[in-house]
Short mmCIF file of C-alpha atoms in Angstrom, two decimals:
data_model
loop_
_atom_site.label_atom_id
_atom_site.label_comp_id
_atom_site.label_asym_id
_atom_site.label_seq_id
_atom_site.Cartn_x
_atom_site.Cartn_y
_atom_site.Cartn_z
CA MET A 1279 141.25 92.01 139.47
CA PHE A 1280 142.94 91.90 136.07
CA GLU A 1281 142.38 88.16 135.91
CA ASN A 1282 138.66 88.79 135.45
CA PHE A 1283 139.26 90.85 132.32
CA ARG A 1284 141.43 88.42 130.40
CA LEU A 1285 139.76 87.56 127.14
CA LYS A 1286 141.05 83.97 127.00
CA PRO A 1287 138.34 81.40 126.33
CA LYS A 1288 136.83 80.09 129.54
CA ILE A 1289 134.07 77.69 130.44
CA LEU A 1290 131.75 80.60 131.22
CA ASP A 1291 132.44 82.25 127.85
CA ALA A 1292 131.77 79.04 125.94
CA TYR A 1293 128.62 78.43 127.99
CA ILE A 1294 127.10 81.84 127.24
CA VAL A 1295 128.16 81.87 123.57
CA LYS A 1296 126.69 78.41 123.05
CA LYS A 1297 123.40 79.40 124.68
CA PHE A 1298 123.25 82.66 122.72
CA ILE A 1299 123.95 81.24 119.25
CA LEU A 1300 121.93 78.06 119.73
CA THR A 1301 118.88 79.90 121.06
CA PHE A 1302 119.15 82.49 118.28
CA PHE A 1303 119.04 79.94 115.47
CA ILE A 1304 116.31 77.86 117.15
CA ALA A 1305 114.19 81.01 117.41
CA LEU A 1306 114.91 81.73 113.75
CA LEU A 1307 113.82 78.28 112.61
CA LEU A 1308 110.64 78.29 114.69
CA ILE A 1309 109.48 81.76 113.66
CA ILE A 1310 110.45 81.30 110.00
CA GLY A 1311 108.43 78.08 109.90
CA ILE A 1312 105.38 79.89 111.28
CA VAL A 1313 105.82 82.81 108.87
CA ILE A 1314 106.11 80.49 105.86
CA ILE A 1315 102.88 78.72 106.84
CA PHE A 1316 101.01 82.03 107.10
CA ASP A 1317 102.57 83.27 103.84
CA ILE A 1318 101.49 80.14 101.98
CA SER A 1319 97.93 80.51 103.26
CA GLU A 1320 97.90 84.14 102.09
CA LYS A 1321 99.35 83.52 98.62
CA ILE A 1322 97.94 80.08 97.79
CA ASP A 1323 95.25 81.63 95.55
CA ASP A 1324 97.91 83.49 93.53
CA PHE A 1325 99.99 80.33 93.17
CA VAL A 1326 97.00 78.36 91.89
CA SER A 1327 95.53 81.05 89.61
CA LYS A 1328 98.94 81.84 88.04
CA GLU A 1329 99.84 78.12 87.84
CA ALA A 1330 103.16 78.60 89.61
CA PRO A 1331 105.30 75.43 89.43
CA LEU A 1332 105.99 73.76 92.79
CA ARG A 1333 109.73 73.82 92.15
CA ALA A 1334 109.62 77.59 91.51
CA ILE A 1335 107.54 78.16 94.64
CA ILE A 1336 110.04 76.30 96.80
CA PHE A 1337 113.39 77.21 95.26
CA ASP A 1338 112.76 80.56 93.55
CA TYR A 1339 110.54 82.06 96.21
CA TYR A 1340 110.74 80.49 99.68
CA VAL A 1341 114.42 79.52 99.61
CA ASN A 1342 115.19 83.14 98.70
CA PHE A 1343 112.52 84.49 101.05
CA VAL A 1344 114.19 82.97 104.15
CA PRO A 1345 117.45 85.02 104.08
CA TYR A 1346 115.48 88.21 103.42
CA PHE A 1347 113.14 87.56 106.33
CA MET A 1348 115.95 86.44 108.65
CA ASN A 1349 117.86 89.65 108.10
CA MET A 1350 114.85 91.97 108.25
CA PHE A 1351 113.80 90.71 111.69
CA SER A 1352 117.23 89.84 113.07
CA PRO A 1353 117.00 92.63 115.71
CA LEU A 1354 113.83 91.01 117.05
CA PHE A 1355 115.44 87.57 117.12
CA VAL A 1356 118.56 88.87 118.88
CA PHE A 1357 116.56 90.68 121.56
CA ILE A 1358 114.20 87.76 122.23
CA THR A 1359 117.18 85.39 122.38
CA VAL A 1360 119.07 87.48 124.94
CA ILE A 1361 115.97 88.15 127.03
CA PHE A 1362 114.93 84.49 127.02
CA PHE A 1363 118.11 82.70 128.06
CA THR A 1364 119.43 85.48 130.31
CA SER A 1365 116.10 85.57 132.19
CA LYS A 1366 116.34 81.80 132.65
CA MET A 1367 119.89 82.17 133.97
CA ALA A 1368 118.70 84.86 136.39
CA ALA A 1369 115.71 82.74 137.48
CA ASN A 1370 118.06 79.82 138.18
CA SER A 1371 120.39 82.15 140.16
CA GLU A 1372 123.20 81.48 137.68
CA ILE A 1373 123.99 85.17 137.27
CA VAL A 1374 124.16 85.62 141.04
CA ALA A 1375 126.58 82.69 141.19
CA ILE A 1376 128.70 84.17 138.37
CA LEU A 1377 128.99 87.55 140.07
CA SER A 1378 129.63 85.89 143.45
CA CYS A 1379 132.65 84.11 141.99
CA GLY A 1380 134.40 87.46 141.50
CA ILE A 1381 133.56 87.86 137.80
CA SER A 1382 132.37 91.40 137.20
CA PHE A 1383 129.25 92.30 135.26
CA HIS A 1384 131.46 93.97 132.63
CA ARG A 1385 133.51 90.78 132.19
CA MET A 1386 130.32 88.72 131.92
CA MET A 1387 129.31 90.91 128.97
CA VAL A 1388 132.34 89.81 126.91
CA PRO A 1389 130.82 86.53 125.58
CA TYR A 1390 127.55 88.36 124.95
CA MET A 1391 129.29 90.97 122.82
CA PHE A 1392 131.34 88.29 121.07
CA SER A 1393 128.12 86.48 120.13
CA ALA A 1394 126.57 89.77 119.00
CA ALA A 1395 129.64 90.35 116.80
CA LEU A 1396 129.18 86.94 115.18
CA ILE A 1397 125.51 87.66 114.48
CA ALA A 1398 126.32 91.17 113.18
CA LEU A 1399 128.95 89.69 110.85
CA PHE A 1400 126.46 87.04 109.74
CA SER A 1401 123.85 89.72 109.01
CA LEU A 1402 126.38 91.89 107.15
CA CYS A 1403 127.45 88.95 104.96
CA LEU A 1404 123.80 88.24 104.19
CA ASN A 1405 123.27 91.91 103.27
CA LEU A 1406 126.30 92.18 101.00
CA PHE A 1407 126.60 88.77 99.37
CA VAL A 1408 123.54 86.53 99.82
CA ILE A 1409 120.38 88.63 99.96
CA PRO A 1410 120.92 90.71 96.75
CA LYS A 1411 121.09 87.56 94.62
CA ALA A 1412 118.24 85.95 96.54
CA ASN A 1413 116.11 89.08 96.17
CA GLU A 1414 116.69 89.12 92.42
CA GLU A 1415 115.04 85.72 92.05
CA ARG A 1416 112.38 86.42 94.69
CA VAL A 1417 111.32 89.75 93.15
CA ALA A 1418 111.19 88.16 89.69
CA PHE A 1419 108.96 85.38 91.04
CA GLU A 1420 106.66 87.89 92.77
CA ALA A 1421 106.34 89.95 89.60
CA LYS A 1422 105.41 86.87 87.58
CA TYR A 1423 103.20 84.89 89.94
CA ILE A 1424 102.07 87.19 92.76
CA LYS A 1425 102.03 90.87 91.90
CA GLY A 1426 101.58 90.28 88.20
CA ASN A 1427 103.17 91.94 85.19
CA THR A 1428 101.21 95.17 85.30
CA THR A 1429 101.79 97.60 82.46
CA THR A 1430 102.91 100.94 83.78
CA THR A 1431 103.80 104.13 81.99
CA GLY A 1432 106.54 106.45 83.16
CA ARG A 1433 105.77 110.14 82.64
CA ASN A 1434 107.91 113.24 82.33
CA VAL A 1435 111.25 111.46 82.62
CA HIS A 1436 114.16 113.90 82.55
CA TYR A 1437 117.70 112.51 82.82
CA GLN A 1438 121.23 113.73 82.37
CA ILE A 1439 122.66 110.62 80.75
CA SER A 1440 126.21 112.01 80.51
CA PRO A 1441 127.86 115.37 81.16
CA GLY A 1442 126.12 117.90 78.91
CA GLU A 1443 123.68 115.35 77.45
CA PHE A 1444 120.03 115.45 78.56
CA VAL A 1445 117.09 113.22 77.66
CA PHE A 1446 113.43 114.07 78.10
CA VAL A 1447 110.59 111.58 77.60
CA GLU A 1448 106.98 112.66 77.99
CA SER A 1449 105.78 109.10 78.61
CA PHE A 1450 107.05 105.53 78.40
CA SER A 1451 104.97 102.42 77.84
CA THR A 1452 106.30 99.10 79.13
CA TRP A 1453 103.76 97.31 76.94
CA ASN A 1454 105.77 97.97 73.76
CA ASN A 1455 109.00 99.48 75.22
CA THR A 1456 108.30 102.78 73.51
CA ALA A 1457 109.15 106.30 74.65
CA TYR A 1458 106.84 109.05 73.38
CA ARG A 1459 107.84 112.66 72.69
CA PHE A 1460 111.54 111.84 72.89
CA THR A 1461 114.10 114.68 73.10
CA LEU A 1462 117.89 114.52 73.31
CA GLU A 1463 119.78 117.76 73.96
CA LYS A 1464 123.53 118.39 73.94
CA ILE A 1465 124.92 121.38 75.79
CA GLU A 1466 128.50 122.70 75.76
CA ASP A 1467 129.72 125.76 77.67
CA ASN A 1468 126.14 126.50 78.76
CA LYS A 1469 125.02 126.65 75.13
CA MET A 1470 122.81 124.18 73.29
CA VAL A 1471 124.76 122.52 70.50
CA SER A 1472 122.15 120.14 69.12
CA LYS A 1473 118.66 118.87 69.76
CA ILE A 1474 117.07 115.66 68.50
CA SER A 1475 113.29 115.34 68.70
CA ALA A 1476 111.22 112.32 67.76
CA GLU A 1477 107.60 111.32 68.09
CA THR A 1478 108.61 107.90 69.39
CA ALA A 1479 111.75 106.04 70.40
CA VAL A 1480 111.43 102.24 70.34
CA TRP A 1481 113.90 100.02 72.16
CA ASP A 1482 115.64 97.53 69.87
CA SER A 1483 117.43 94.72 71.68
CA THR A 1484 119.25 93.58 68.55
CA PHE A 1485 121.74 96.45 68.85
CA ASN A 1486 120.83 97.65 72.37
CA GLY A 1487 119.74 101.03 71.15
CA TRP A 1488 116.75 103.15 70.23
CA THR A 1489 114.97 103.51 66.90
CA LEU A 1490 113.73 107.09 66.52
CA LYS A 1491 110.67 107.57 64.31
CA LYS A 1492 109.68 110.86 62.67
CA TYR A 1493 112.74 112.62 63.98
CA PHE A 1494 114.14 116.14 63.64
CA ILE A 1495 117.78 117.05 64.27
CA ARG A 1496 118.51 120.70 64.92
CA GLU A 1497 122.16 121.77 65.14
CA TYR A 1498 123.15 125.19 66.38
CA SER A 1499 126.31 126.76 64.95
CA GLY A 1500 128.29 129.69 66.24
CA ASP A 1501 126.80 132.07 63.66
CA LEU A 1502 123.33 131.45 65.15
CA GLU A 1503 122.18 129.57 62.08
CA ASP A 1504 120.14 126.43 62.57
CA HIS A 1505 120.83 123.32 60.52
CA VAL A 1506 117.78 121.08 60.47
CA ARG A 1507 117.59 117.51 59.26
CA SER A 1508 114.62 115.18 59.45
CA GLY A 1509 113.66 111.65 58.52
CA ALA A 1510 111.31 108.79 59.12
CA LYS A 1511 113.66 106.49 61.02
CA LEU A 1512 117.02 106.72 62.82
CA ASP A 1513 118.91 104.22 64.94
CA THR A 1514 120.90 105.62 67.85
CA VAL A 1515 122.81 104.29 70.87
CA ILE A 1516 122.93 106.45 73.99
CA ASN A 1517 123.68 105.96 77.68
CA LEU A 1518 120.06 105.08 78.39
CA THR A 1519 118.57 101.58 78.21
CA VAL A 1520 115.08 100.15 78.58
CA SER A 1521 115.99 98.83 82.03
CA ASP A 1522 116.20 102.42 83.28
CA PHE A 1523 112.44 102.67 82.83
CA TYR A 1524 111.80 99.44 84.73
CA MET A 1525 113.50 100.56 87.93
CA ARG A 1526 111.17 99.98 90.86
CA LYS A 1527 111.57 100.76 94.54
CA ASN A 1528 112.53 97.17 95.32
CA THR A 1529 114.94 96.89 92.40
CA VAL A 1530 117.75 98.18 94.63
CA GLU A 1531 117.26 95.19 96.94
CA SER A 1532 118.58 92.87 94.23
CA LEU A 1533 121.80 94.81 93.54
CA SER A 1534 125.20 93.88 94.92
CA TYR A 1535 127.11 96.51 96.89
CA ASN A 1536 129.22 97.55 93.88
CA GLU A 1537 126.16 97.63 91.62
CA LEU A 1538 124.36 99.72 94.21
CA ASN A 1539 127.21 102.24 94.35
CA ASN A 1540 127.29 102.41 90.54
CA LEU A 1541 123.54 103.00 90.43
CA ILE A 1542 123.82 105.77 93.03
CA ALA A 1543 126.57 107.47 91.01
CA VAL A 1544 124.53 107.26 87.79
CA GLN A 1545 121.31 108.47 89.42
CA LYS A 1546 123.07 111.38 91.11
CA MET A 1547 124.61 112.39 87.79
CA ARG A 1548 121.19 112.18 86.13
CA GLY A 1549 119.45 114.07 88.91
CA ASP A 1550 117.12 111.10 89.37
CA ALA A 1551 114.87 111.53 92.43
CA ASN A 1552 114.77 107.74 92.83
CA VAL A 1553 118.35 107.80 94.11
CA LYS A 1554 116.89 108.05 97.61
CA TYR A 1555 115.77 104.40 97.41
CA ALA A 1556 119.31 103.27 96.57
CA LEU A 1557 120.79 105.41 99.36
CA ILE A 1558 118.29 104.05 101.89
CA GLU A 1559 119.15 100.49 100.87
CA LYS A 1560 122.90 101.15 101.09
CA HIS A 1561 122.85 102.63 104.61
CA THR A 1562 120.30 100.09 105.88
CA ARG A 1563 122.66 97.25 104.95
CA PHE A 1564 125.19 98.58 107.48
CA ALA A 1565 122.89 100.09 110.12
CA LEU A 1566 120.83 96.93 110.66
CA PRO A 1567 123.71 94.55 111.63
CA PHE A 1568 124.98 97.12 114.17
CA SER A 1569 121.72 96.75 116.08
CA ALA A 1570 122.88 93.33 117.35
CA PHE A 1571 125.28 95.06 119.77
CA ILE A 1572 122.72 97.59 120.99
CA LEU A 1573 119.90 95.13 121.57
CA THR A 1574 122.23 92.63 123.24
CA ILE A 1575 123.26 95.23 125.85
CA MET A 1576 119.63 96.23 126.39
CA GLY A 1577 118.54 92.61 126.69
CA VAL A 1578 121.15 91.73 129.30
CA ALA A 1579 120.47 94.91 131.28
CA LEU A 1580 116.72 94.19 131.37
CA SER A 1581 116.83 90.47 132.13
CA SER A 1582 119.85 89.97 134.38
CA LYS A 1583 117.80 90.57 137.52
CA LYS A 1584 115.69 87.77 138.96
CA ARG A 1585 112.01 88.77 138.92
CA ARG A 1586 109.23 87.37 141.04
CA GLY A 1587 106.87 87.02 138.09
CA GLY A 1588 109.29 84.86 136.08
CA ILE A 1589 110.60 85.50 132.58
CA GLY A 1590 107.25 86.40 130.99
CA TRP A 1591 107.52 90.08 131.96
CA ASN A 1592 111.06 90.29 130.54
CA ILE A 1593 110.04 88.66 127.26
CA GLY A 1594 107.07 91.04 126.95
CA ILE A 1595 109.30 94.09 127.44
CA GLY A 1596 111.87 92.66 125.05
CA ILE A 1597 109.38 92.05 122.24
CA ALA A 1598 107.89 95.53 122.68
CA LEU A 1599 111.29 97.26 122.55
CA ALA A 1600 112.47 95.17 119.60
CA PHE A 1601 109.34 95.97 117.59
CA THR A 1602 109.63 99.67 118.37
CA TYR A 1603 113.22 99.56 117.10
CA ILE A 1604 112.18 97.90 113.82
CA LEU A 1605 109.29 100.35 113.40
CA PHE A 1606 111.56 103.30 114.14
CA LEU A 1607 114.09 102.01 111.61
CA ARG A 1608 111.34 101.89 108.96
CA PHE A 1609 109.92 105.23 110.04
CA SER A 1610 113.33 106.87 109.76
CA GLN A 1611 113.12 106.31 106.01
CA MET A 1612 110.38 108.94 105.97
CA PHE A 1613 112.99 111.50 107.01
CA VAL A 1614 114.75 110.77 103.70
CA HIS A 1615 111.59 110.87 101.55
CA THR A 1616 110.52 114.19 103.07
CA GLY A 1617 114.03 115.66 102.78
CA VAL A 1618 114.35 116.31 106.52
CA LEU A 1619 117.61 114.36 106.90
CA PRO A 1620 120.17 112.86 104.49
CA PRO A 1621 120.13 109.03 104.31
CA GLY A 1622 123.51 108.69 106.01
CA ILE A 1623 122.08 110.30 109.15
CA ALA A 1624 118.42 109.29 108.99
CA LEU A 1625 119.10 105.53 108.86
CA TRP A 1626 121.44 105.77 111.86
CA VAL A 1627 119.08 107.85 114.03
CA PRO A 1628 117.40 104.71 115.54
CA ASN A 1629 120.82 103.26 116.42
CA ILE A 1630 121.95 106.51 118.00
CA LEU A 1631 118.77 106.80 120.07
CA TYR A 1632 118.87 103.17 121.19
CA VAL A 1633 122.56 103.43 122.06
CA LEU A 1634 121.56 106.09 124.59
CA ILE A 1635 118.73 103.90 125.92
CA ALA A 1636 121.05 100.88 126.11
CA GLY A 1637 123.67 102.94 127.96
CA PHE A 1638 121.08 104.11 130.49
CA LEU A 1639 119.71 100.59 131.08
CA TYR A 1640 123.20 99.17 131.39
CA ARG A 1641 124.14 101.81 133.94
CA ILE A 1642 121.15 101.09 136.20
CA ALA A 1643 121.35 97.29 135.78
CA PRO A 1644 122.11 95.44 139.05
CA LYS A 1645 125.75 94.54 139.14
#
């Protein structure tokens, strides 16, 4: 009995791993090719009207688009892969032959889980090392040639830029990198020490700081006397840059793991509500690769039995379940936006639920 559970490489293990990995990447190539064709047909007008260079379209956009798409729909690819080749094995009575040779259903799952581990590791490496850099170039291309450089104005920005130092900006214009109704307050021991007010604060890249125009500096001393100074122009450097006003929801997709952690720490310190986007991105990078194990177990449990109608029914069920998983993973982000659950729990809720479903299907699978 123990012979069946030895994890030494065997012909059966190599056979299943080869089928799993080969089918997975073939499915990737086929579906990615179809998606690129549809994407080109959708965006061809933007490419022509914005005069996007062919080299930029290929290398800046589509080369960087492929890893992003591969990772986003990897659960679907894994599920379809397992359903497809396992159903074919069942239809050809290969699984019956494997179990008849004394190899248990649990032992047969070993090469499946090994393949899932390889795909999960592949997805994790994409998430941590490849996709952030690829997204940086892809997002920049989209902003320039697809979505356009729209001028937006941030309003009522209130940050804690360092302990005891608070900045308030009534509005910010990206057209001229200017903050209007700028205020900088310093607080020590729950008492305001100084307050700088200016009609405008213009970003100056020559010294990476702000030029305050028509400013007032009010300093509060211990004897309750105010010391006021004013002027037409003042250069200042604070822990706030123009890039902080250009943060978009998809900006976090282009950050490395360390950069993402640093951004989360800064945004939490500032009390920035946009920290939820960074937290969602961080937990998604780990939750998504884990789905390879769950969907592999579900796929084998659903397709290991020979069906009279062939593999079409299995593939239909597999696609439906995989899409519901992806939708649920996206929907779980709403729990974060509405404040129902913290990101660390909300992004793992789909995995927890589908672990239970996978366990049930595996238990009732014919063995």
